XYZ file of C-alpha atoms in Angstrom:
581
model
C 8.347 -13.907 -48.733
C 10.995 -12.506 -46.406
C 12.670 -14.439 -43.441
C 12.501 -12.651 -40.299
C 13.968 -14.292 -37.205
C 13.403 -13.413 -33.426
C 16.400 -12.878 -30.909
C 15.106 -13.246 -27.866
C 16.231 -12.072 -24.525
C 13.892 -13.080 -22.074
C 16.319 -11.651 -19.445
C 14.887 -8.323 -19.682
C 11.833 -9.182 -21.720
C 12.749 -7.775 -25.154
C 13.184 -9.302 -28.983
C 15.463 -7.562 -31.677
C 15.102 -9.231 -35.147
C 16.793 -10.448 -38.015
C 14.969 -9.876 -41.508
C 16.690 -11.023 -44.679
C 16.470 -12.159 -48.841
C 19.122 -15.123 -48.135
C 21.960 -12.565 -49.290
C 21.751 -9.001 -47.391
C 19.897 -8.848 -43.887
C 18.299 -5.909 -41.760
C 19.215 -6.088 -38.019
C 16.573 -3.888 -35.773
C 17.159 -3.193 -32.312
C 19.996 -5.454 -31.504
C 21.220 -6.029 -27.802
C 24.920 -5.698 -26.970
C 26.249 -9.334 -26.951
C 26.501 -9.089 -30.745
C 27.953 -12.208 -30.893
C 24.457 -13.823 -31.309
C 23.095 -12.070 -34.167
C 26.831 -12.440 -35.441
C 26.554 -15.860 -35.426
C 22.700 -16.199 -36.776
C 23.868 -14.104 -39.454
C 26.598 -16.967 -40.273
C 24.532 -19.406 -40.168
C 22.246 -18.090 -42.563
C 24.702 -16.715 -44.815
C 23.819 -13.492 -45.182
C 25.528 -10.469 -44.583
C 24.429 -7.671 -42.358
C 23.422 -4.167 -44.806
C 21.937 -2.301 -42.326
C 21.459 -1.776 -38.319
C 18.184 0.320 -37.171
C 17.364 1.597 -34.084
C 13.240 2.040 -33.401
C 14.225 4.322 -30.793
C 17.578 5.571 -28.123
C 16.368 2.859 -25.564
C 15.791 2.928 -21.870
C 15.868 -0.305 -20.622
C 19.192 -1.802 -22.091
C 22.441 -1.053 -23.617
C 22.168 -1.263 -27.620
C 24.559 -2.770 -29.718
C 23.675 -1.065 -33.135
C 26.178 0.746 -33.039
C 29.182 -1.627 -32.534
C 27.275 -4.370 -34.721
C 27.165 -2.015 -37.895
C 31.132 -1.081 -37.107
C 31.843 -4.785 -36.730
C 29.680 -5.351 -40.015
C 30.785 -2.668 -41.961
C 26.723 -1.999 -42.567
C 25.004 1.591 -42.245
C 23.542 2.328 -38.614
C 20.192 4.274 -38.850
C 18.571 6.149 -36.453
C 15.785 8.817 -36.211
C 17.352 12.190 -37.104
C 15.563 14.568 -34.580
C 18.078 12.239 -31.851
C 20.819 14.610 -31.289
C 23.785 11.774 -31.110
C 27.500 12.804 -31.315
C 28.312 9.324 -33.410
C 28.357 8.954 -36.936
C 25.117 7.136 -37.988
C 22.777 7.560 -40.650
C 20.062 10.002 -40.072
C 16.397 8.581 -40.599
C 13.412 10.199 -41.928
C 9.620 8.916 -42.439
C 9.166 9.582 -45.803
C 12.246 8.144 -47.064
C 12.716 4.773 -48.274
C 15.838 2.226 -47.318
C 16.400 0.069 -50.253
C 18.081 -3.036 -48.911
C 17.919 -4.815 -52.120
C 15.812 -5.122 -55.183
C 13.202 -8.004 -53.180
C 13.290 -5.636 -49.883
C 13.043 -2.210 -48.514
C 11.998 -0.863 -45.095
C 9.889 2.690 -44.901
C 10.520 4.633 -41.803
C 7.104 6.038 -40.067
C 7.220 8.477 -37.411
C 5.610 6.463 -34.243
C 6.053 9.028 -30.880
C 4.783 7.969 -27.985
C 7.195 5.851 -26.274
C 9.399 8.479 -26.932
C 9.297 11.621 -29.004
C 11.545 10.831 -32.125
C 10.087 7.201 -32.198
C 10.770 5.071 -35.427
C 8.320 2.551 -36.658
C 9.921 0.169 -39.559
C 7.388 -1.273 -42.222
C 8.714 -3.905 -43.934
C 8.272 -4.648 -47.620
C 8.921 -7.469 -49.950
C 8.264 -8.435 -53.574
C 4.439 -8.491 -52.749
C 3.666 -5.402 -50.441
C 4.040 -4.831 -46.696
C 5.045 -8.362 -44.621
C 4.867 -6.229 -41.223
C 6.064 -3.847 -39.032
C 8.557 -3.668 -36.571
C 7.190 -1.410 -33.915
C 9.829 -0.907 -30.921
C 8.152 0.207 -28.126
C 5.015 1.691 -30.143
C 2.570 -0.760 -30.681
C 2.900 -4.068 -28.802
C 0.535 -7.427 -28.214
C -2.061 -6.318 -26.858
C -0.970 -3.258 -25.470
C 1.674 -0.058 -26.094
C 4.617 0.948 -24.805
C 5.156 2.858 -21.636
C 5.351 6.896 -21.837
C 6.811 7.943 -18.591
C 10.285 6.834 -19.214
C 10.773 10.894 -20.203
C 9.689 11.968 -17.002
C 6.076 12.314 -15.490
C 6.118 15.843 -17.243
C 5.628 14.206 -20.503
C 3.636 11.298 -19.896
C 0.513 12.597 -20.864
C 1.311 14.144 -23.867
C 3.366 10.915 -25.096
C 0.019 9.001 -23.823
C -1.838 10.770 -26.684
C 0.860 10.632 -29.154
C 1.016 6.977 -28.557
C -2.450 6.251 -29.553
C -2.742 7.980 -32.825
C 0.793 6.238 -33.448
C -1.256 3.185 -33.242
C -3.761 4.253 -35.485
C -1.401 5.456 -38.226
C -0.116 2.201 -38.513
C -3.272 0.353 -38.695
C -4.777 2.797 -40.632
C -1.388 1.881 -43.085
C -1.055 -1.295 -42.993
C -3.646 -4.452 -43.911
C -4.908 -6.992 -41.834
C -2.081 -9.533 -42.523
C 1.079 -7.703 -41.910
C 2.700 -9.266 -39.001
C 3.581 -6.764 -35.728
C 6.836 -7.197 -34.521
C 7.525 -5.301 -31.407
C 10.547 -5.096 -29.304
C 8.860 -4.402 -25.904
C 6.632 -6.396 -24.376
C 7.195 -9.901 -23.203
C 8.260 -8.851 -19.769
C 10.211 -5.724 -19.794
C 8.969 -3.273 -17.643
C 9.272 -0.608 -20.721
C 5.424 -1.953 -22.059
C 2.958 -0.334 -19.962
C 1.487 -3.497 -20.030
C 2.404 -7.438 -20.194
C 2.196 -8.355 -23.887
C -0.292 -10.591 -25.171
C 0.286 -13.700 -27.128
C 3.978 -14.098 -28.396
C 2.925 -13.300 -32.064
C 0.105 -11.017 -33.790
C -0.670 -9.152 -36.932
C -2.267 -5.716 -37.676
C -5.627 -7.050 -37.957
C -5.589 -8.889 -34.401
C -4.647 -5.608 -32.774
C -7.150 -3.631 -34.759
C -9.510 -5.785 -32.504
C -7.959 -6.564 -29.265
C -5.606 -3.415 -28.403
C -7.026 -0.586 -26.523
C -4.825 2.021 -28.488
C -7.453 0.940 -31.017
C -10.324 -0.437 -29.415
C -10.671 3.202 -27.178
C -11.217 6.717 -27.677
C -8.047 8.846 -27.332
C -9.174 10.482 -23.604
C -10.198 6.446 -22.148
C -6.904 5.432 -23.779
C -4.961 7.878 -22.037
C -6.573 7.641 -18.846
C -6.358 3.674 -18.732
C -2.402 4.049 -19.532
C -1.134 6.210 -17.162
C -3.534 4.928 -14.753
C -1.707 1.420 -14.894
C 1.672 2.455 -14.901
C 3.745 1.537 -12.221
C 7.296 2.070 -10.589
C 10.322 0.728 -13.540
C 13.892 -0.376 -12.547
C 16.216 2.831 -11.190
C 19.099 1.722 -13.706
C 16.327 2.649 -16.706
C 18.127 6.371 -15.677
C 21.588 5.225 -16.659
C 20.242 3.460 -20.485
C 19.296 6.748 -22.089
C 21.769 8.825 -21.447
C 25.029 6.265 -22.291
C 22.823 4.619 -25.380
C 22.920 8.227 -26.476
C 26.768 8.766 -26.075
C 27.090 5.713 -28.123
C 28.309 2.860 -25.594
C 31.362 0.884 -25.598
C 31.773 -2.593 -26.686
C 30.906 -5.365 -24.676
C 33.231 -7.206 -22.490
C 32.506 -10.573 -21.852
C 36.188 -11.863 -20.502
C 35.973 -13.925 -17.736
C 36.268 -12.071 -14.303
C 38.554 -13.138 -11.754
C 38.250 -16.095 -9.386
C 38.231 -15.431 -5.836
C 38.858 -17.598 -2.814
C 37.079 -18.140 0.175
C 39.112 -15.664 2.150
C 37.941 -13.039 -0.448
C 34.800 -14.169 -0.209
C 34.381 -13.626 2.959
C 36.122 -10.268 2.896
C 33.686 -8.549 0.548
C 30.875 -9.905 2.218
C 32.354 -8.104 5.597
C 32.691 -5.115 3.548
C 29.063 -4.894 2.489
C 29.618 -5.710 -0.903
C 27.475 -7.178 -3.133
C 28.299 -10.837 -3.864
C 25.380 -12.758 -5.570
C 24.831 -16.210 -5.182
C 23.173 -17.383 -9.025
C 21.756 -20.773 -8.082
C 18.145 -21.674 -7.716
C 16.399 -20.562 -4.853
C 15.927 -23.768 -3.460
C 19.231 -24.571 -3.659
C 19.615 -21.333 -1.963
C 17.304 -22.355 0.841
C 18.926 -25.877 1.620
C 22.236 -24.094 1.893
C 24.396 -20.981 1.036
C 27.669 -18.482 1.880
C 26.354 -16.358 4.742
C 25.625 -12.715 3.689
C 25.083 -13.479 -0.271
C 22.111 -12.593 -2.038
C 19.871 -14.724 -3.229
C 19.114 -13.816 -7.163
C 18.662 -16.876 -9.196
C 19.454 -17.108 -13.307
C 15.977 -19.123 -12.982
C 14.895 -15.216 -13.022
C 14.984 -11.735 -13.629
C 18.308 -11.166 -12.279
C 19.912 -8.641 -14.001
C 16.723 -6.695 -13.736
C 16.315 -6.863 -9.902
C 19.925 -6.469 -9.069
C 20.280 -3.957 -11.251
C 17.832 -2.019 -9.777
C 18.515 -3.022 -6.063
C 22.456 -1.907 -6.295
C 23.381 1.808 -6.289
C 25.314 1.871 -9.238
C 28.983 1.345 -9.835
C 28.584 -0.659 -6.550
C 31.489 -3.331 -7.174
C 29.160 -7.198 -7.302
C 30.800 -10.393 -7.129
C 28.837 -13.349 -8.668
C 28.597 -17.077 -7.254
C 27.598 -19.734 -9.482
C 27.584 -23.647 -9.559
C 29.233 -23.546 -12.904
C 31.756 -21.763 -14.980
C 28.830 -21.107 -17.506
C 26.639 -20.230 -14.749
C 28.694 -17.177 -14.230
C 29.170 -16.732 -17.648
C 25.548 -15.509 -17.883
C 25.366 -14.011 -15.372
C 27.951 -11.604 -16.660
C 26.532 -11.172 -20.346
C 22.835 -10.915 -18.481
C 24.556 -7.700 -16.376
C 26.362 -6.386 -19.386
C 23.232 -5.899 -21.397
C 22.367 -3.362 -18.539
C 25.429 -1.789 -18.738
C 27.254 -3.746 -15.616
C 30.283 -4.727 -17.373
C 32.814 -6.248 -15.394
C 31.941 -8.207 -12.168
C 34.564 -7.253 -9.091
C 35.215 -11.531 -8.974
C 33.803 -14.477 -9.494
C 33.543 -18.270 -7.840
C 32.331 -21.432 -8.711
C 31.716 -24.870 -7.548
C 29.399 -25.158 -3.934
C 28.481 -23.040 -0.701
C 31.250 -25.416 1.224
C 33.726 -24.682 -1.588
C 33.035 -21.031 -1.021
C 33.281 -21.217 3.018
C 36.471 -22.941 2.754
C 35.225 -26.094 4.211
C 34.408 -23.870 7.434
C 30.677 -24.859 8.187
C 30.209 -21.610 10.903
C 30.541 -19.595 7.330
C 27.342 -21.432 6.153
C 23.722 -20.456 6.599
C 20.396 -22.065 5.296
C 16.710 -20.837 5.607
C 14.165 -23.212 6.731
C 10.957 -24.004 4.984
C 7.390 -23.644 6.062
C 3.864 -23.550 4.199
C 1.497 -20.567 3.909
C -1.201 -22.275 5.757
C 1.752 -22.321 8.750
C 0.489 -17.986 8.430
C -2.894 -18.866 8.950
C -2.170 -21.243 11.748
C -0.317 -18.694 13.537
C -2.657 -15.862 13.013
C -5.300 -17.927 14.022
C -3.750 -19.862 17.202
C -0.500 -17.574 17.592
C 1.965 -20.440 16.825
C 2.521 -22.777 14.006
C 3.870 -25.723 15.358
C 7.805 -24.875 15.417
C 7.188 -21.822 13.518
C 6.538 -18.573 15.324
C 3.604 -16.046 15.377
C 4.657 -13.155 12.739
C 5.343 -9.911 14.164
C 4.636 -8.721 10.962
C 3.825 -10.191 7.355
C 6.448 -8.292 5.102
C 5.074 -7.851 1.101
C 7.785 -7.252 -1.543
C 5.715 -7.125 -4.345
C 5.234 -4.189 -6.315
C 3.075 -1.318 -5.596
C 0.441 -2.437 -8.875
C 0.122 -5.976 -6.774
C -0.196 -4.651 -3.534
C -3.158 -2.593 -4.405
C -4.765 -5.772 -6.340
C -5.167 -7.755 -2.965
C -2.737 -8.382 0.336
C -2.655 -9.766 3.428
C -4.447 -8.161 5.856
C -2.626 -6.032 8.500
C 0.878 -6.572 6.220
C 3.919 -4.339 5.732
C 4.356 -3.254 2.365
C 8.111 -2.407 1.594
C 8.877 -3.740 -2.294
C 11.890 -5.487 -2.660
C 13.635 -2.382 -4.558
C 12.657 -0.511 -1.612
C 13.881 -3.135 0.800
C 17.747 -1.994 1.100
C 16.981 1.257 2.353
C 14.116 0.446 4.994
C 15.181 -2.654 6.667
C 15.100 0.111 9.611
C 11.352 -0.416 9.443
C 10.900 -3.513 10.534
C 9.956 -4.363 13.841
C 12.104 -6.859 15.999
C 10.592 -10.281 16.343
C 9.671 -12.893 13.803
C 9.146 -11.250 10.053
C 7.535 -13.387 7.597
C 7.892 -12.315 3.886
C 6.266 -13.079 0.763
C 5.688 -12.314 -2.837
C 3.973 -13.636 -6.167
C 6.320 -15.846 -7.326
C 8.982 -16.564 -4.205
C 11.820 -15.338 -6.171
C 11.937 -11.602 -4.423
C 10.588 -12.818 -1.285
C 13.770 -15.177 -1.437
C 16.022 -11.837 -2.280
C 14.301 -9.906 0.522
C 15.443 -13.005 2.519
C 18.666 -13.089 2.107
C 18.819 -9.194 2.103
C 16.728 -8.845 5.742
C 19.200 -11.567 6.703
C 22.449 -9.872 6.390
C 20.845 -6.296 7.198
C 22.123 -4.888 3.937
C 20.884 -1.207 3.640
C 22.313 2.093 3.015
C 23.009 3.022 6.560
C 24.471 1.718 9.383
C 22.784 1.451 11.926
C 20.081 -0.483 10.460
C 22.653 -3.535 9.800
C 23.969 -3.301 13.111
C 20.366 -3.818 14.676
C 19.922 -6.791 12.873
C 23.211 -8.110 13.629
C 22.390 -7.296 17.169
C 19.109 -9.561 17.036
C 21.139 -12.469 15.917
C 23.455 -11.885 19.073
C 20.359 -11.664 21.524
C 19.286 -15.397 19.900
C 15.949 -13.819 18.630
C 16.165 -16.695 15.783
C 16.697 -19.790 17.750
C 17.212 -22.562 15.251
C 16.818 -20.614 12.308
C 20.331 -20.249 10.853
C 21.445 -23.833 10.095
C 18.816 -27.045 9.336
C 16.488 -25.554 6.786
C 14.565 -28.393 5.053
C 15.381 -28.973 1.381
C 12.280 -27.744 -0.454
C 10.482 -29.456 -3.381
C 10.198 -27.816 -6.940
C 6.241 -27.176 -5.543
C 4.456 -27.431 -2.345
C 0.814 -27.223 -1.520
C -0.038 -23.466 -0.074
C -3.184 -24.696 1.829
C -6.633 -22.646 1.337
C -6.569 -19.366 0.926
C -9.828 -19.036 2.847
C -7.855 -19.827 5.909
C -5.936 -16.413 6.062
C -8.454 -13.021 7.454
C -9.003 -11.043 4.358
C -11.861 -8.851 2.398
C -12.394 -7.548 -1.025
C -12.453 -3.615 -0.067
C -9.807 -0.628 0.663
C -6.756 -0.998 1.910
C -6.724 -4.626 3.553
C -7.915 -7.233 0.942
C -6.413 -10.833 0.691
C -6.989 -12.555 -2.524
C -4.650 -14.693 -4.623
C -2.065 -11.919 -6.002
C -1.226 -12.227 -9.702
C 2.430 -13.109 -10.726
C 4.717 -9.961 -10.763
C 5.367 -8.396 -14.033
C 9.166 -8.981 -13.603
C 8.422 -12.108 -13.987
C 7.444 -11.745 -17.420
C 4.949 -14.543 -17.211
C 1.227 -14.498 -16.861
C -0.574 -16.081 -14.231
C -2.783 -19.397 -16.044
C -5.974 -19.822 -14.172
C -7.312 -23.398 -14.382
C -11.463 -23.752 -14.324
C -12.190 -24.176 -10.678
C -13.242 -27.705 -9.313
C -15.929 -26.437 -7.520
C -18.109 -24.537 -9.386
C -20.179 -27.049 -10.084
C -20.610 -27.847 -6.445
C -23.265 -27.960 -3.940
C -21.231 -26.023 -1.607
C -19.747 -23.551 -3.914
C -21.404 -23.154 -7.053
C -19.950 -19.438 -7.535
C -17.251 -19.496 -10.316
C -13.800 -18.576 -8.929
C -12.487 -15.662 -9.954
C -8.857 -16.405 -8.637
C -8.074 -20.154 -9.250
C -4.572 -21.035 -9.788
C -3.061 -17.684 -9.569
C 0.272 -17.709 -7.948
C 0.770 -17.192 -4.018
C 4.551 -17.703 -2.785
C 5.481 -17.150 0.393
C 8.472 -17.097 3.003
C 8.749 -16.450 6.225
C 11.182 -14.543 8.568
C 12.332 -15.259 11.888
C 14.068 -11.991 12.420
C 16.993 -12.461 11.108
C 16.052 -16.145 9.722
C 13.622 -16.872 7.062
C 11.427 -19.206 5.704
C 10.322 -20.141 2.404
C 7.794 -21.767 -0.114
C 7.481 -21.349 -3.386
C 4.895 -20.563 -5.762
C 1.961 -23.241 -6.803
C -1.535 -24.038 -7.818
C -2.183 -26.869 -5.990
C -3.767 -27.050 -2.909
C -4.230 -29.231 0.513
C -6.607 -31.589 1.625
C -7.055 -31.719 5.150
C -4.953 -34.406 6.573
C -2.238 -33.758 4.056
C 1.589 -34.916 4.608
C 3.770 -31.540 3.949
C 4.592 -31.085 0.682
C 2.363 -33.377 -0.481
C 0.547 -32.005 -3.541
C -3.643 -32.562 -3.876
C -6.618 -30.846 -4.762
C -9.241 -30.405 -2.244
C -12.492 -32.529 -3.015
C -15.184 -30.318 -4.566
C -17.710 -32.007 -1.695
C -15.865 -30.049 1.399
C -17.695 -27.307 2.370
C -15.641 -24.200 3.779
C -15.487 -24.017 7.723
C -17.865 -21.116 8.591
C -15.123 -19.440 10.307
C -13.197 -19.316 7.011
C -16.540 -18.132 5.118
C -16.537 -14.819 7.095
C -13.197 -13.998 4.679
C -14.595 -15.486 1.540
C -15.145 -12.174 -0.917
C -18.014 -13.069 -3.472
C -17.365 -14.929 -6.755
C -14.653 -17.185 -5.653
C -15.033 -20.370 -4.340
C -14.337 -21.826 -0.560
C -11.815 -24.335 -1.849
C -9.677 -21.627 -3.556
C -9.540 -19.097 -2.082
């Protein structure tokens, strides 16, 4: 049997793979920091033959092409893509003979795009699997509106008898290995399972559970808004793109610092977002390597804006920079390391923190108009994606996602904002980017500065408690919401840029007196923070929950013998319990 090894890069949600005879190896959809499959290929001591592309992708910047030059092996690609490189043009049909004990057969897989490439791989006993790009993934396909909404449908239909042809092709056994899926916003769904075989999807996947017209209806019916810089992946994977650079940008001082923050640049501060919270430069951006960064910068910036990265660590940056360069963001304008004091100089009026408050702190000031030190909202800002919103919200709430955010901070009303998301990782971006009154014109930033002047955030700029890894949300039931139209609160699921899945745990309560409905929504994410005009607050995502009484940020379950306040059960939608939702 072959050896086929996964390279992930969880970054952005994709795998490219390494398949090989322990002499000669096959390298399919490679990312651009070569260096990694490089170095796999060392340590396995085999050589790359051959470099295949499954498709020109949309959501990174390859590096086939610069891995086969470096390797000396043949780059393949399907040859209806009009390319002005050298590269070996690939047919279905034909057969790449790797070496005597393997060989890969080409299959023509449109959907995701038009001149989609499937790769079936064979060994000394018959088919092993199939690498499948963006064709068929776990559990799901890949999306077909990266073309344009003009073709979606048509790729939609393409997609599923793609599907078909391969399980129609291939047995039971042979192992599906896709290169969309685990988080990238180029599946049309989240992928599921981290491994699967042709026989699993023949029973689970709707491209072959569902007739061609449900299929297409449920696909485009799901898909949602994908990161702007997808725009700028086609077109320069196409030209054939340049090597990556991965020297170390230059180290700026706290003067520096301080001047491209003035100038409205973009200068990122990479540490956690607690971290963030307790203390940071004022006027960074708060987009953690604990996430998606590359993805949600890269789609917040307009692009070619120059970004200057902050991290605790030399390697921190590091990462940060290969993380950008896979999207094409190749050199950062500077760099800094070390602490928010070692950034300010030692000046402390160049330092800023965001307090900390608790989600049941919303439903105390909903309900009563104040939250102990924490003032009544004058509006609940959402950041989450559109796909999220409609699945349940707050009730009365703003709706501006966070790649949205830069351009209508105008929107929001003066007074105290509160902000949230799914996983508090946006809603800490939208933070720090509501903060600063970053936006495309103006006069929006100059009305937020002007709020700050008037004292609209008294004691919101320095102080912020230091906040725990996870702290108790309090009941859900406690915050006005219903199951119908427009204005529905229920436990939102984790965003797909988060490339996780929520994990529901069985409900305590179901078996109680009180509740013996089986919650529908039980430890689903909620993450919160809240806004004081121009200061905000925050707390992260969790499952647990409060017991009345509870110290802040003390972590319980509620006991299954409480019953729900009857004020609380005029919000409870059927099917979920009063203790979770």
């Amino acid at each position: 049997m072959l050896d086929v090894r996964v390279i992930e890069t969880s970054s952005l949600g994709d795998r490219s793979y390494l398949a090989h005879d322990g002499e000669l190896a096959v390298v399919v959809d490679p990312q651009r920091d070569i260096d990694r499959i490089a170095a796999l290929a060392g340590r396995l001591g085999v050589r790359v033959a051959w470099v295949l592309e499954t498709h020109v992708h949309n959501d990174y910047v390859s590096g086939g092409l610069h891995l086969a030059r470096l390797t000396g092996a043949r780059y393949g690609l399907s040859a209806a893509d009009d390319v002005p490189f050298e590269r070996v043009p690939v047919r279905e049909g034909e057969v790449i003979e790797v070496s005597g004990q393997m060989r890969i057969r080409p299959v023509a897989t449109p959907g995701h795009t038009f001149h989609h490439l499937s790769y079936v791989l064979d060994g000394p006993d018959g088919p092993e699997g199939v690498f499948t790009g963006g064709s068929l993934l776990l559990g799901t396909t890949g999306r077909t509106d990266l073309l344009g909404q003009d073709h979606a449908h048509e790729l939609a239909r393409h997609q599923h008898s793609s599907a078909r042809r391969l399980a129609d092709l291939l047995p039971d056994g042979a192992a599906v290995w896709p290169t969309h899926g685990f988080g990238s916003f180029c599946s049309a769904a989240q992928a599921d399972g981290e491994a699967s075989t042709i026989g699993r999807e023949r029973r689970h996947n709707p491209a072959l559970t569902l007739a061609e017209g449900e299929f297409v209806e449920q696909t485009l019916a799901g898909l949602d808004v994908h990161p702007a810089y997808y725009a700028h992946m086609g077109p320069r994977n196409a030209a054939g793109p340049d090597p990556i650079d991965l020297t170390p940008a230059r180290t700026a001082g706290p003067d520096e610092l301080r001047q491209r923050i003035d100038d409205g640049e973009w200068v990122v501060d990479l540490r956690s977002r607690k971290a963030f919270v307790h203390s940071h430069l004022a006027g960074t951006v708060s987009l953690g390597l604990d996430g998606p960064m590359a993805t949600w910068l890269g789609w917040l910036i307009d692009w070619g804006a120059p970004i200057t990265l902050l991290g605790e660590t030399p390697v921190d940056v590091a990462q940060a920079q290969r993380e950008l360069a896979r999207i094409g963001i190749d050199r950062p304008a500077a760099a800094a390391s070390g602490s928010p004091e070692k950034w300010a100089g030692g000046r402390s009026g160049r330092l800023a923190s965001l307090p900390a408050a608790l989600f049941a702190d919303l439903a105390a000031a909903l309900r009563h108009g104040h939250a102990g030190a924490y003032p009544p909202p004058a509006v609940v800002l959402d950041v989450r994606l559109p796909h999220e919103w409609r699945d349940g919200h707050v009730r009365g709430a703003v709706h501006i996602p966070l790649p949205e955010l830069p351009h209508r901070i105008g929107e929001l009303p003066a007074g105290p904002v509160w902000v949230h998301c799914a996983s508090g990782y946006r809603a800490t971006a939208a933070a720090s980017l509501a903060r600063q009154g970053r936006a495309e014109s103006g006069p929006h930033r100059r009305r937020l500065h002007r709020r700050r002047r008037r004292g609209r955030a008294d004691g919101g700029l320095t102080g912020a408690r230091a906040v725990p890894e996870s702290l108790p949300v309090g009941r859900k039931s406690e915050v006005p919401h219903d199951r119908t139209g427009a204005r529905t609160l229920r436990n939102p699921p984790a965003g797909r840029a988060s490339g996780r899945r929520p994990r529901p745990f069985p409900c305590p309560h179901s078996a109680s007196s009180t509740a013996r409905a089986r919650c529908r929504v039980s430890g689903i994410k909620w993450s919160v923070i809240f806004a004081a005009a121009a200061s905000l607050r925050y707390v992260p995502s969790t499952i647990a929950r409060t017991r009345a009484g509870s110290a802040p940020g003390q972590t319980r379950r509620s006991s299954p013998t409480t019953a729900a306040s009857s004020s609380a059960a005029r919000w409870m939608p059927s099917g979920v319990c009063g203790r979770c939702r």
